[in-house]
Structures are given as structure tokens and as C-alpha cells.
Tab-separated table of C-alpha atoms in Angstrom:
chain	number	residue	atom	x	y	z
V	424	MET	CA	7.475	30.242	-48.127
V	425	LYS	CA	10.159	27.636	-48.751
V	426	ASN	CA	9.802	26.243	-45.232
V	427	ARG	CA	6.016	26.095	-45.592
V	428	PHE	CA	6.379	24.178	-48.867
V	429	LEU	CA	8.760	21.683	-47.258
V	430	PHE	CA	6.359	21.281	-44.345
V	431	LEU	CA	3.486	20.521	-46.724
V	432	LEU	CA	5.582	17.956	-48.592
V	433	LEU	CA	6.565	16.269	-45.331
V	434	THR	CA	2.954	16.196	-44.131
V	435	LEU	CA	1.774	14.742	-47.438
V	436	GLY	CA	4.474	12.072	-47.258
V	437	LEU	CA	3.433	11.080	-43.760
V	438	LEU	CA	-0.221	10.863	-44.795
V	439	VAL	CA	0.616	8.649	-47.773
V	440	ALA	CA	2.763	6.383	-45.599
V	441	ALA	CA	0.032	6.102	-42.992
V	442	SER	CA	-2.545	5.218	-45.641
V	443	LYS	CA	-0.551	2.219	-46.881
V	444	PRO	CA	-1.685	-1.050	-45.307
V	445	ALA	CA	0.878	-2.698	-43.048
V	446	SER	CA	2.544	-5.729	-44.585
V	447	ARG	CA	0.920	-8.944	-43.417
V	448	PRO	CA	3.104	-11.320	-41.441
V	449	THR	CA	3.750	-14.703	-43.028
V	450	LEU	CA	3.653	-18.146	-41.467
V	451	TYR	CA	6.162	-20.389	-43.241
V	452	LEU	CA	5.891	-24.171	-43.002
V	453	ILE	CA	8.976	-26.314	-43.560
V	454	GLY	CA	9.146	-30.083	-43.415
V	455	ASP	CA	8.599	-33.255	-45.426
V	456	SER	CA	5.717	-35.009	-47.220
V	457	THR	CA	3.677	-35.302	-44.029
V	458	VAL	CA	3.445	-31.493	-44.175
V	459	ARG	CA	3.060	-31.206	-47.954
V	460	ASN	CA	2.804	-34.229	-50.191
V	461	GLY	CA	3.855	-33.671	-53.792
V	462	SER	CA	2.407	-30.420	-55.093
V	463	GLY	CA	-0.038	-30.327	-52.193
V	464	LYS	CA	-3.049	-31.226	-54.337
V	465	GLY	CA	-3.777	-34.749	-53.119
V	466	ALA	CA	-1.973	-36.858	-55.715
V	467	ASP	CA	-2.613	-40.572	-55.061
V	468	ARG	CA	-4.990	-39.480	-52.274
V	469	MET	CA	-2.033	-38.418	-50.115
V	470	TRP	CA	-2.163	-35.124	-48.258
V	471	GLY	CA	0.066	-33.338	-45.773
V	472	TRP	CA	-1.385	-31.323	-42.897
V	473	GLY	CA	0.145	-28.106	-44.194
V	474	SER	CA	-2.309	-28.126	-47.097
V	475	PHE	CA	-5.166	-27.498	-44.660
V	476	LEU	CA	-3.545	-25.304	-42.025
V	477	ALA	CA	-4.433	-22.000	-43.705
V	478	GLU	CA	-8.129	-22.816	-43.222
V	479	HIS	CA	-7.643	-22.200	-39.507
V	480	PHE	CA	-6.182	-18.695	-39.919
V	481	ASP	CA	-7.591	-15.310	-40.859
V	482	THR	CA	-5.690	-15.006	-44.121
V	483	THR	CA	-6.720	-11.373	-44.542
V	484	ARG	CA	-4.318	-10.706	-41.665
V	485	ILE	CA	-1.625	-13.360	-42.128
V	486	ALA	CA	-0.271	-15.258	-45.130
V	487	VAL	CA	0.424	-18.988	-44.856
V	488	ARG	CA	3.134	-20.405	-47.130
V	489	ASN	CA	3.752	-24.145	-47.224
V	490	HIS	CA	7.349	-24.715	-48.334
V	491	ALA	CA	7.566	-28.311	-47.117
V	492	ILE	CA	8.606	-30.870	-49.717
V	493	GLY	CA	8.444	-34.634	-49.793
V	494	GLY	CA	11.508	-36.760	-49.159
V	495	ARG	CA	13.519	-34.101	-47.383
V	496	SER	CA	15.239	-34.329	-44.032
V	497	SER	CA	16.386	-31.538	-41.759
V	498	ARG	CA	19.694	-31.826	-43.625
V	499	THR	CA	18.595	-31.844	-47.273
V	500	PHE	CA	16.020	-29.079	-46.859
V	501	LEU	CA	19.033	-26.962	-45.924
V	502	THR	CA	21.651	-28.260	-48.361
V	503	GLU	CA	19.327	-27.911	-51.369
V	504	GLY	CA	19.090	-24.184	-50.676
V	505	ARG	CA	15.407	-24.226	-49.744
V	506	TRP	CA	15.968	-22.632	-46.351
V	507	ASP	CA	18.126	-19.881	-47.824
V	508	LYS	CA	15.262	-18.871	-50.138
V	509	ILE	CA	12.948	-18.534	-47.147
V	510	LEU	CA	15.564	-16.620	-45.162
V	511	SER	CA	15.870	-14.096	-47.982
V	512	GLN	CA	12.153	-13.291	-47.552
V	513	LEU	CA	11.822	-13.686	-43.790
V	514	LYS	CA	11.037	-10.456	-41.949
V	515	PRO	CA	10.361	-9.341	-38.370
V	516	GLY	CA	6.935	-10.506	-37.242
V	517	ASP	CA	6.921	-13.652	-39.395
V	518	PHE	CA	6.614	-17.201	-38.046
V	519	VAL	CA	8.255	-20.498	-39.017
V	520	MET	CA	6.758	-23.882	-38.137
V	521	MET	CA	9.251	-26.714	-38.624
V	522	GLN	CA	8.637	-30.464	-38.552
V	523	PHE	CA	11.379	-32.891	-39.566
V	524	GLY	CA	12.425	-36.392	-38.562
V	525	HIS	CA	10.703	-38.909	-40.826
V	526	ASN	CA	13.575	-38.930	-43.322
V	527	ASP	CA	16.494	-38.186	-41.012
V	528	ASN	CA	17.033	-41.844	-40.174
V	529	GLY	CA	18.217	-42.736	-43.679
V	530	PRO	CA	21.779	-43.435	-44.864
V	531	LEU	CA	24.232	-40.549	-44.889
V	532	ALA	CA	25.742	-41.227	-48.300
V	533	ASP	CA	23.677	-43.660	-50.389
V	534	THR	CA	23.132	-43.153	-54.107
V	535	ALA	CA	19.333	-42.867	-53.769
V	536	ARG	CA	18.791	-40.038	-51.281
V	537	ALA	CA	21.834	-39.267	-49.109
V	538	ARG	CA	19.586	-37.506	-46.638
V	539	GLY	CA	20.345	-39.028	-43.241
V	540	THR	CA	21.574	-37.065	-40.237
V	541	LEU	CA	23.567	-38.130	-37.210
V	542	LYS	CA	21.388	-39.113	-34.288
V	543	GLY	CA	20.850	-36.812	-31.333
V	544	ILE	CA	21.265	-33.103	-30.758
V	545	GLY	CA	24.999	-32.842	-30.122
V	546	GLU	CA	27.806	-31.174	-32.047
V	547	GLU	CA	29.141	-34.368	-33.587
V	548	SER	CA	29.775	-34.362	-37.318
V	549	GLU	CA	31.022	-36.690	-40.021
V	550	GLU	CA	32.603	-35.801	-43.335
V	551	ILE	CA	31.309	-37.872	-46.239
V	552	TYR	CA	31.456	-37.986	-50.004
V	553	ASN	CA	27.948	-37.312	-51.285
V	554	PRO	CA	27.440	-39.460	-54.410
V	555	ILE	CA	24.455	-37.358	-55.487
V	556	THR	CA	26.089	-33.931	-55.355
V	557	LYS	CA	29.517	-35.479	-56.049
V	558	LYS	CA	31.002	-33.276	-53.348
V	559	ARG	CA	32.455	-33.673	-49.879
V	560	GLU	CA	29.950	-32.749	-47.186
V	561	VAL	CA	30.049	-32.415	-43.421
V	562	VAL	CA	26.942	-34.065	-41.976
V	563	HIS	CA	25.697	-32.974	-38.553
V	564	THR	CA	23.179	-34.213	-36.014
V	565	TYR	CA	19.435	-33.756	-36.352
V	566	GLY	CA	19.584	-31.293	-33.471
V	567	TRP	CA	22.324	-29.254	-35.141
V	568	TYR	CA	20.159	-28.633	-38.207
V	569	MET	CA	17.085	-27.849	-36.129
V	570	ARG	CA	19.071	-25.375	-34.021
V	571	LYS	CA	20.258	-23.680	-37.184
V	572	TYR	CA	16.687	-23.133	-38.374
V	573	VAL	CA	15.628	-21.791	-34.980
V	574	LYS	CA	18.597	-19.460	-34.541
V	575	GLU	CA	18.478	-18.059	-38.052
V	576	ALA	CA	14.732	-17.474	-37.882
V	577	LYS	CA	15.191	-15.571	-34.626
V	578	ALA	CA	18.043	-13.551	-36.119
V	579	LYS	CA	15.590	-12.323	-38.764
V	580	GLY	CA	13.107	-11.245	-36.106
V	581	ALA	CA	10.774	-14.167	-36.832
V	582	THR	CA	9.243	-16.580	-34.321
V	583	PRO	CA	10.254	-20.239	-34.736
V	584	ILE	CA	7.873	-22.986	-33.608
V	585	VAL	CA	9.299	-26.501	-33.422
V	586	LEU	CA	6.938	-29.463	-33.892
V	587	SER	CA	7.563	-33.116	-33.146
V	588	LEU	CA	6.904	-35.332	-36.143
V	589	VAL	CA	3.449	-36.802	-36.720
V	590	PRO	CA	3.308	-40.497	-35.773
V	591	ARG	CA	3.186	-43.341	-38.267
V	592	ASN	CA	0.519	-46.029	-38.282
V	593	GLN	CA	2.714	-48.360	-36.261
V	594	TRP	CA	1.495	-50.013	-33.073
V	595	GLN	CA	2.925	-51.752	-30.032
V	596	ASN	CA	0.954	-53.192	-27.134
V	597	GLY	CA	-2.264	-51.613	-28.363
V	598	LYS	CA	-0.820	-48.098	-28.666
V	599	ILE	CA	0.689	-45.998	-31.423
V	600	ILE	CA	4.484	-45.993	-31.201
V	601	ARG	CA	5.549	-42.545	-30.026
V	602	GLY	CA	8.567	-40.497	-31.046
V	603	THR	CA	9.918	-40.478	-27.508
V	604	GLY	CA	13.557	-41.402	-27.201
V	605	SER	CA	14.317	-40.210	-30.719
V	606	TYR	CA	13.227	-37.407	-33.045
V	607	GLY	CA	10.206	-36.344	-31.016
V	608	THR	CA	12.292	-35.948	-27.881
V	609	TRP	CA	15.165	-34.343	-29.756
V	610	ALA	CA	12.841	-31.748	-31.266
V	611	ALA	CA	11.596	-30.886	-27.773
V	612	ASP	CA	15.152	-30.693	-26.453
V	613	VAL	CA	16.199	-28.271	-29.194
V	614	ALA	CA	13.189	-26.033	-28.569
V	615	LYS	CA	13.877	-25.966	-24.839
V	616	ALA	CA	17.587	-25.242	-25.261
V	617	GLU	CA	16.922	-22.433	-27.738
V	618	ASN	CA	13.944	-20.977	-25.844
V	619	ALA	CA	11.655	-21.620	-28.807
V	620	TYR	CA	8.004	-22.615	-28.826
V	621	PHE	CA	7.299	-26.348	-29.065
V	622	ILE	CA	4.203	-28.276	-30.128
V	623	ASP	CA	4.247	-31.976	-29.273
V	624	LEU	CA	2.324	-32.886	-32.395
V	625	ASN	CA	3.463	-36.490	-32.109
V	626	GLU	CA	1.712	-36.994	-28.777
V	627	ILE	CA	-1.398	-34.948	-29.614
V	628	VAL	CA	-2.031	-36.977	-32.765
V	629	ALA	CA	-1.000	-40.309	-31.230
V	630	LYS	CA	-3.712	-40.010	-28.585
V	631	LYS	CA	-6.317	-39.511	-31.307
V	632	TYR	CA	-4.978	-42.490	-33.257
V	633	ASP	CA	-5.042	-44.644	-30.113
V	634	ALA	CA	-8.761	-44.000	-29.780
V	635	LEU	CA	-9.414	-45.860	-33.052
V	636	GLY	CA	-8.078	-49.044	-31.521
V	637	ASP	CA	-5.838	-50.728	-34.071
V	638	GLU	CA	-3.785	-50.426	-37.252
V	639	THR	CA	-6.513	-51.660	-39.598
V	640	LYS	CA	-9.124	-49.164	-38.425
V	641	LEU	CA	-6.614	-46.327	-38.455
V	642	LYS	CA	-5.523	-47.137	-42.010
V	643	ALA	CA	-9.116	-47.264	-43.220
V	644	THR	CA	-9.868	-43.908	-41.614
V	645	TYR	CA	-6.808	-41.697	-41.991
V	646	PHE	CA	-4.061	-43.365	-44.059
V	647	VAL	CA	-3.416	-44.534	-47.616
V	648	GLU	CA	-1.428	-47.642	-48.586
V	649	ASP	CA	1.625	-47.071	-46.387
V	650	HIS	CA	1.997	-46.296	-42.686
V	651	THR	CA	3.310	-42.744	-43.111
V	652	HIS	CA	1.150	-40.768	-45.535
V	653	THR	CA	-2.319	-39.586	-44.598
V	654	ASN	CA	-5.402	-39.193	-46.721
V	655	GLU	CA	-7.417	-35.971	-46.712
V	656	ALA	CA	-9.221	-36.794	-43.469
V	657	GLY	CA	-5.957	-37.681	-41.755
V	658	ALA	CA	-4.234	-34.509	-42.918
V	659	LYS	CA	-7.150	-32.410	-41.697
V	660	LEU	CA	-7.019	-34.155	-38.313
V	661	ASN	CA	-3.312	-33.387	-38.079
V	662	ALA	CA	-3.862	-29.744	-39.053
V	663	GLU	CA	-6.497	-29.450	-36.323
V	664	SER	CA	-3.983	-30.990	-33.928
V	665	VAL	CA	-1.390	-28.358	-34.855
V	666	ILE	CA	-3.908	-25.655	-33.952
V	667	GLU	CA	-4.751	-27.486	-30.726
V	668	GLY	CA	-1.081	-27.458	-29.799
V	669	LEU	CA	-0.721	-23.824	-30.818
V	670	ARG	CA	-3.601	-22.772	-28.578
V	671	GLY	CA	-1.709	-24.312	-25.695
V	672	LEU	CA	1.127	-21.834	-26.281
V	673	LYS	CA	-0.611	-18.982	-24.501
V	674	LYS	CA	2.195	-16.469	-25.036
V	675	CYS	CA	2.686	-17.176	-28.744
V	676	SER	CA	1.438	-14.205	-30.757
V	677	LEU	CA	0.562	-16.438	-33.719
V	678	ASN	CA	-2.630	-17.282	-31.820
V	679	LYS	CA	-4.120	-13.872	-32.551
V	680	TYR	CA	-4.406	-14.822	-36.220
V	681	VAL	CA	-6.252	-18.093	-35.570
V	682	LYS	CA	-9.943	-18.025	-36.450
V	683	LYS	CA	-12.193	-17.916	-33.398
């Protein structure tokens, strides 16, 4: 009788467990204002592409969380503890899209931002006094920070996807200036070295910008007052470009959550 009772309890437990819906995976977005501007609600007509990415996914099957924040570099997104908060929630089956570079070219230790990183993807570092945090800090290369995000995401069982930064409205010889030779190339190099997925968002978007012909037309169509921040139409174009790049990653399981 006792064994039969235990068997019934075990069976009931298994049935209850089976009836619970499986936890949805989450796609986390990390980056700067070109991914999420301000609170992500279009202040001053500026939008990041991350505000429109969820529209392309079946959100009954996957959650999309935009943790990007304006003004951050690959360094300060980490040092402010923002990555650690995501890591504490990251679980097997999740995804992380990362796009940094626009703010990494700044000074290492100025009193305004102190957000710059060393150029390249090497292991070089420089110890500085950070006048904002009022602490000593070891600053690394752009590639070092990107590798850290990729490795730690993988260690949690998540899938990292590295993106090259969206291009600015800057032209040379009738073409949008690409990110080749700097952050766009370095992002690709990190992804290749770490066997991570890579979307060349810089090139995908640049080709679409080129088609408009010049800086004035591009600004009127997709940008606001500066050459970096997009309006709603520009952000939507960039979100569509992210999906275009994702579809090219045939083996990436994130594709199964994209709307048909």
C-alpha cells in the first residue's frame, strides 16, 4: 500500500511538471543609443533599432529584452554593472545580440564620460585614474571587452551574436564610410576567433544608405539632426537589416523564432 501511494505521488508530480509550459528563451540586446535611444520611446524623434526588433519575432515563443543604453561603450556597459545583471538572469537557450563601437573611440579618462577603450582586439591594457568613479581602473581593448561578453554568454549556455556597428551618415567619394579597418572589422575578428555568430550590420545598412545617393537625402529620410541617431524610419530599416543578417546565419537557432 505504501509503495502504491508513493507511486501515485510520483506519477502526479510528473504530470504536474509536464503540464507546466516550458520557459521561453530570451533574446537580450546590449549596445548604445543606436540600439536603444533614451527610454526607447522616441524622445526628440530619435529611435534605436532595438525598439523595433521584437516586431519581427513570435513573442509568444521568445522574449526580447532591450538592455542597450545611450552613451555606453563596450567598456562602460561592463563597468557600470549592466552586464552582470544580465548574466544573473541568462540561462541555457537564451541569445545575446551585442553591438558596440560608436562610443569606444572616446578618451580613456576624461571628466565627461571616461568611456574609451584601447584600439584593436589584443591583450594590451592601460591603468588609469577614472575621474568619474574616482578609482584606478585597468582599461582594455575593444576586442577584450567583446570577447568577455561572448565567452561569458557561452558559459551560461546562451548563444552570442556579434554585430558590427550601424554606419553614421558620413560619406566619402559618393559612398557611406564603412567600419572596415576599425570597429566593424574588429567585431568580425572577435566573432571569428571565438566561433560566435556575426552579422555585418554595418555593411548591410551601408548598402541601403548608398542607394539614397547623398548625405542630405539620407538625413531627410532616416536621420535626425546629427549623423548618428536615426528617426523611426531609420531605426525600422536597421531592425529589418538585423533580421536580414540573421536569416543569413542558416545554423543559428534564433531563426526559428522569426516571424515567417
